[in-house]
Amino acid sequence: TSDLDSMNVGRAEYALEGTDIYDDTEGIIYDNNRDRDVRIDRNGVEITVSCKAAVDSAKVLVPLYDYKGFHAYDREGNEYTILKGSNNLISFWIPAGYEGNISVKYRSPWYWNAALIFSAAGTAVIMYPSKKRTRKQESAVTAGDEEAVNSEKPADASEKAA
């Protein structure tokens, strides 16, 4: 018999290797200057870290797993290097004296958007001939041209045999 049952399926199939899925770590600050005023706000998979100036730099751990595609930016567009923190959570360094907001957002790769465009184009190509044929048949019926409608239909087996 197998050790796999329905209770073992559905837990952490997409978790990064080494991740403890039961660890409910919230955003915390790693630095020597614990009086830094930092607030972490979460909206879905977007995190905003609000900081007030401090003398030393600080490493922030945010409650998002470090999957490929996350980026951290401030309002001026400066990007912060994302690091793998404890339990595979995203972390990054806040520079000394920084005051403002840093947003951590997921950005899909360019090839995902290209695939969406190709899928939409493929769907349009497949749908176009069927709509064209339908319009032709509808206009023939409206005009009362039964012969044009019948010419669109394939011949039945008895007519093919003759």
mmCIF file of C-alpha atoms in Angstrom:
data_model
loop_
_atom_site.group_PDB
_atom_site.id
_atom_site.type_symbol
_atom_site.label_atom_id
_atom_site.label_comp_id
_atom_site.label_asym_id
_atom_site.label_seq_id
_atom_site.Cartn_x
_atom_site.Cartn_y
_atom_site.Cartn_z
ATOM 1 C CA THR A 1 0.000 0.000 0.000
ATOM 2 C CA SER A 2 1.031 3.567 -0.546
ATOM 3 C CA ASP A 3 1.744 6.163 2.121
ATOM 4 C CA LEU A 4 -0.071 8.706 -0.028
ATOM 5 C CA ASP A 5 -3.649 9.415 0.919
ATOM 6 C CA SER A 6 -6.000 12.300 0.235
ATOM 7 C CA MET A 7 -4.738 14.181 3.298
ATOM 8 C CA ASN A 8 -1.223 14.339 1.826
ATOM 9 C CA VAL A 9 -2.337 15.834 -1.464
ATOM 10 C CA GLY A 10 -2.983 19.564 -1.672
ATOM 11 C CA ARG A 11 -0.302 20.861 0.664
ATOM 12 C CA ALA A 12 2.661 22.846 -0.598
ATOM 13 C CA GLU A 13 3.007 21.370 -4.086
ATOM 14 C CA TYR A 14 4.405 24.708 -5.225
ATOM 15 C CA ALA A 15 6.367 25.576 -2.087
ATOM 16 C CA LEU A 16 10.021 26.395 -2.575
ATOM 17 C CA GLU A 17 12.377 23.683 -1.420
ATOM 18 C CA GLY A 18 13.138 24.027 2.274
ATOM 19 C CA THR A 19 10.021 26.081 3.061
ATOM 20 C CA ASP A 20 8.175 25.387 6.305
ATOM 21 C CA ILE A 21 4.558 26.006 5.235
ATOM 22 C CA TYR A 22 3.409 26.109 8.855
ATOM 23 C CA ASP A 23 5.750 28.976 9.785
ATOM 24 C CA ASP A 24 3.517 32.078 9.959
ATOM 25 C CA THR A 25 6.334 34.641 10.032
ATOM 26 C CA GLU A 26 5.152 38.204 9.640
ATOM 27 C CA GLY A 27 7.352 41.001 8.333
ATOM 28 C CA ILE A 28 10.224 41.662 10.707
ATOM 29 C CA ILE A 29 13.272 43.895 10.757
ATOM 30 C CA TYR A 30 16.823 42.627 11.029
ATOM 31 C CA ASP A 31 19.252 45.284 12.161
ATOM 32 C CA ASN A 32 20.987 46.722 15.195
ATOM 33 C CA ASN A 33 18.758 49.782 15.180
ATOM 34 C CA ARG A 34 15.413 48.370 16.404
ATOM 35 C CA ASP A 35 13.863 51.812 16.914
ATOM 36 C CA ARG A 36 13.363 52.209 13.155
ATOM 37 C CA ASP A 37 9.727 52.928 12.323
ATOM 38 C CA VAL A 38 8.735 50.393 9.658
ATOM 39 C CA ARG A 39 5.221 49.323 8.702
ATOM 40 C CA ILE A 40 4.321 46.558 6.270
ATOM 41 C CA ASP A 41 0.945 46.704 4.472
ATOM 42 C CA ARG A 42 -0.260 43.816 2.327
ATOM 43 C CA ASN A 43 -2.766 43.948 -0.511
ATOM 44 C CA GLY A 44 -2.925 40.501 -2.142
ATOM 45 C CA VAL A 45 0.555 39.763 -3.453
ATOM 46 C CA GLU A 46 1.630 43.406 -3.258
ATOM 47 C CA ILE A 47 3.513 44.562 -0.175
ATOM 48 C CA THR A 48 4.249 48.181 0.731
ATOM 49 C CA VAL A 49 6.976 48.832 3.268
ATOM 50 C CA SER A 50 6.750 52.302 4.854
ATOM 51 C CA CYS A 51 9.953 53.473 6.573
ATOM 52 C CA LYS A 52 11.151 56.504 8.442
ATOM 53 C CA ALA A 53 14.791 57.542 8.436
ATOM 54 C CA ALA A 54 17.294 55.864 10.711
ATOM 55 C CA VAL A 55 21.053 56.080 10.948
ATOM 56 C CA ASP A 56 21.808 52.484 9.918
ATOM 57 C CA SER A 57 20.632 50.399 7.008
ATOM 58 C CA ALA A 58 18.165 47.610 7.760
ATOM 59 C CA LYS A 59 17.238 44.284 6.221
ATOM 60 C CA VAL A 60 13.473 43.793 5.910
ATOM 61 C CA LEU A 61 11.792 40.401 5.661
ATOM 62 C CA VAL A 62 8.357 40.556 4.022
ATOM 63 C CA PRO A 63 5.696 37.821 4.233
ATOM 64 C CA LEU A 64 5.892 36.761 0.552
ATOM 65 C CA TYR A 65 7.762 33.751 -0.762
ATOM 66 C CA ASP A 66 10.734 34.505 -2.985
ATOM 67 C CA TYR A 67 9.339 33.212 -6.271
ATOM 68 C CA LYS A 68 10.920 34.456 -9.468
ATOM 69 C CA GLY A 69 9.297 37.665 -10.742
ATOM 70 C CA PHE A 70 9.055 39.797 -7.594
ATOM 71 C CA HIS A 71 10.662 43.239 -7.667
ATOM 72 C CA ALA A 72 11.036 45.976 -5.054
ATOM 73 C CA TYR A 73 10.830 49.654 -6.101
ATOM 74 C CA ASP A 74 10.559 52.998 -4.368
ATOM 75 C CA ARG A 75 8.494 55.924 -5.697
ATOM 76 C CA GLU A 76 11.433 57.287 -7.686
ATOM 77 C CA GLY A 77 11.733 53.991 -9.564
ATOM 78 C CA ASN A 78 14.902 52.778 -7.833
ATOM 79 C CA GLU A 79 14.965 48.986 -7.693
ATOM 80 C CA TYR A 80 16.134 47.161 -4.561
ATOM 81 C CA THR A 81 17.813 43.784 -4.809
ATOM 82 C CA ILE A 82 15.548 40.985 -3.608
ATOM 83 C CA LEU A 83 17.266 38.435 -1.388
ATOM 84 C CA LYS A 84 16.111 35.043 -0.155
ATOM 85 C CA GLY A 85 15.358 35.482 3.550
ATOM 86 C CA SER A 86 14.547 32.964 6.244
ATOM 87 C CA ASN A 87 11.994 30.321 5.255
ATOM 88 C CA ASN A 88 12.374 31.456 1.599
ATOM 89 C CA LEU A 89 10.639 34.781 2.246
ATOM 90 C CA ILE A 90 11.563 37.924 0.320
ATOM 91 C CA SER A 91 13.976 40.285 2.005
ATOM 92 C CA PHE A 92 15.851 43.410 0.930
ATOM 93 C CA TRP A 93 17.989 46.140 2.437
ATOM 94 C CA ILE A 94 16.655 49.606 3.270
ATOM 95 C CA PRO A 95 19.504 52.114 2.952
ATOM 96 C CA ALA A 96 20.598 54.258 5.892
ATOM 97 C CA GLY A 97 18.583 57.465 6.141
ATOM 98 C CA TYR A 98 15.827 56.270 3.781
ATOM 99 C CA GLU A 99 12.339 57.647 4.378
ATOM 100 C CA GLY A 100 9.397 56.655 2.179
ATOM 101 C CA ASN A 101 7.624 53.635 0.720
ATOM 102 C CA ILE A 102 9.051 50.623 -1.053
ATOM 103 C CA SER A 103 6.634 48.407 -2.993
ATOM 104 C CA VAL A 104 7.219 44.718 -3.599
ATOM 105 C CA LYS A 105 5.219 43.602 -6.634
ATOM 106 C CA TYR A 106 5.059 40.628 -8.941
ATOM 107 C CA ARG A 107 5.806 41.333 -12.602
ATOM 108 C CA SER A 108 5.038 38.591 -15.086
ATOM 109 C CA PRO A 109 7.813 37.742 -17.565
ATOM 110 C CA TRP A 110 7.581 39.233 -21.062
ATOM 111 C CA TYR A 111 7.074 35.816 -22.626
ATOM 112 C CA TRP A 112 3.826 35.323 -20.658
ATOM 113 C CA ASN A 113 2.409 38.440 -22.307
ATOM 114 C CA ALA A 114 3.679 37.248 -25.705
ATOM 115 C CA ALA A 115 1.942 33.891 -25.145
ATOM 116 C CA LEU A 116 -1.331 35.706 -24.348
ATOM 117 C CA ILE A 117 -1.087 37.646 -27.612
ATOM 118 C CA PHE A 118 -0.417 34.463 -29.617
ATOM 119 C CA SER A 119 -3.322 32.700 -27.903
ATOM 120 C CA ALA A 120 -5.688 35.583 -28.691
ATOM 121 C CA ALA A 121 -4.494 35.666 -32.315
ATOM 122 C CA GLY A 122 -4.940 31.900 -32.639
ATOM 123 C CA THR A 123 -8.453 32.111 -31.228
ATOM 124 C CA ALA A 124 -9.315 34.911 -33.661
ATOM 125 C CA VAL A 125 -8.007 32.874 -36.614
ATOM 126 C CA ILE A 126 -10.056 29.848 -35.570
ATOM 127 C CA MET A 127 -13.231 31.881 -34.957
ATOM 128 C CA TYR A 128 -13.090 34.036 -38.114
ATOM 129 C CA PRO A 129 -13.917 31.368 -40.761
ATOM 130 C CA SER A 130 -16.884 30.025 -38.792
ATOM 131 C CA LYS A 131 -18.367 33.518 -38.391
ATOM 132 C CA LYS A 132 -17.819 34.240 -42.087
ATOM 133 C CA ARG A 133 -19.614 31.030 -43.112
ATOM 134 C CA THR A 134 -22.505 31.772 -40.741
ATOM 135 C CA ARG A 135 -22.987 35.283 -42.156
ATOM 136 C CA LYS A 136 -23.046 33.920 -45.712
ATOM 137 C CA GLN A 137 -25.723 31.380 -44.811
ATOM 138 C CA GLU A 138 -27.798 33.969 -42.921
ATOM 139 C CA SER A 139 -27.754 36.401 -45.844
ATOM 140 C CA ALA A 140 -28.815 33.621 -48.248
ATOM 141 C CA VAL A 141 -31.754 32.619 -46.035
ATOM 142 C CA THR A 142 -32.809 36.246 -45.657
ATOM 143 C CA ALA A 143 -32.756 36.672 -49.436
ATOM 144 C CA GLY A 144 -34.791 33.454 -49.845
ATOM 145 C CA ASP A 145 -32.028 31.692 -51.767
ATOM 146 C CA GLU A 146 -32.499 28.058 -50.679
ATOM 147 C CA GLU A 147 -30.088 26.820 -53.346
ATOM 148 C CA ALA A 148 -27.239 28.929 -51.879
ATOM 149 C CA VAL A 149 -27.995 27.536 -48.438
ATOM 150 C CA ASN A 150 -28.054 23.951 -49.702
ATOM 151 C CA SER A 151 -24.798 24.437 -51.631
ATOM 152 C CA GLU A 152 -23.089 25.251 -48.315
ATOM 153 C CA LYS A 153 -24.200 21.890 -46.863
ATOM 154 C CA PRO A 154 -22.155 18.747 -47.691
ATOM 155 C CA ALA A 155 -23.828 16.231 -49.949
ATOM 156 C CA ASP A 156 -25.303 13.202 -48.187
ATOM 157 C CA ALA A 157 -23.972 9.663 -48.741
ATOM 158 C CA SER A 158 -26.630 8.699 -51.352
ATOM 159 C CA GLU A 159 -25.698 11.594 -53.623
ATOM 160 C CA LYS A 160 -21.982 10.728 -53.332
ATOM 161 C CA ALA A 161 -22.614 7.119 -54.411
ATOM 162 C CA ALA A 162 -24.457 8.176 -57.602
#
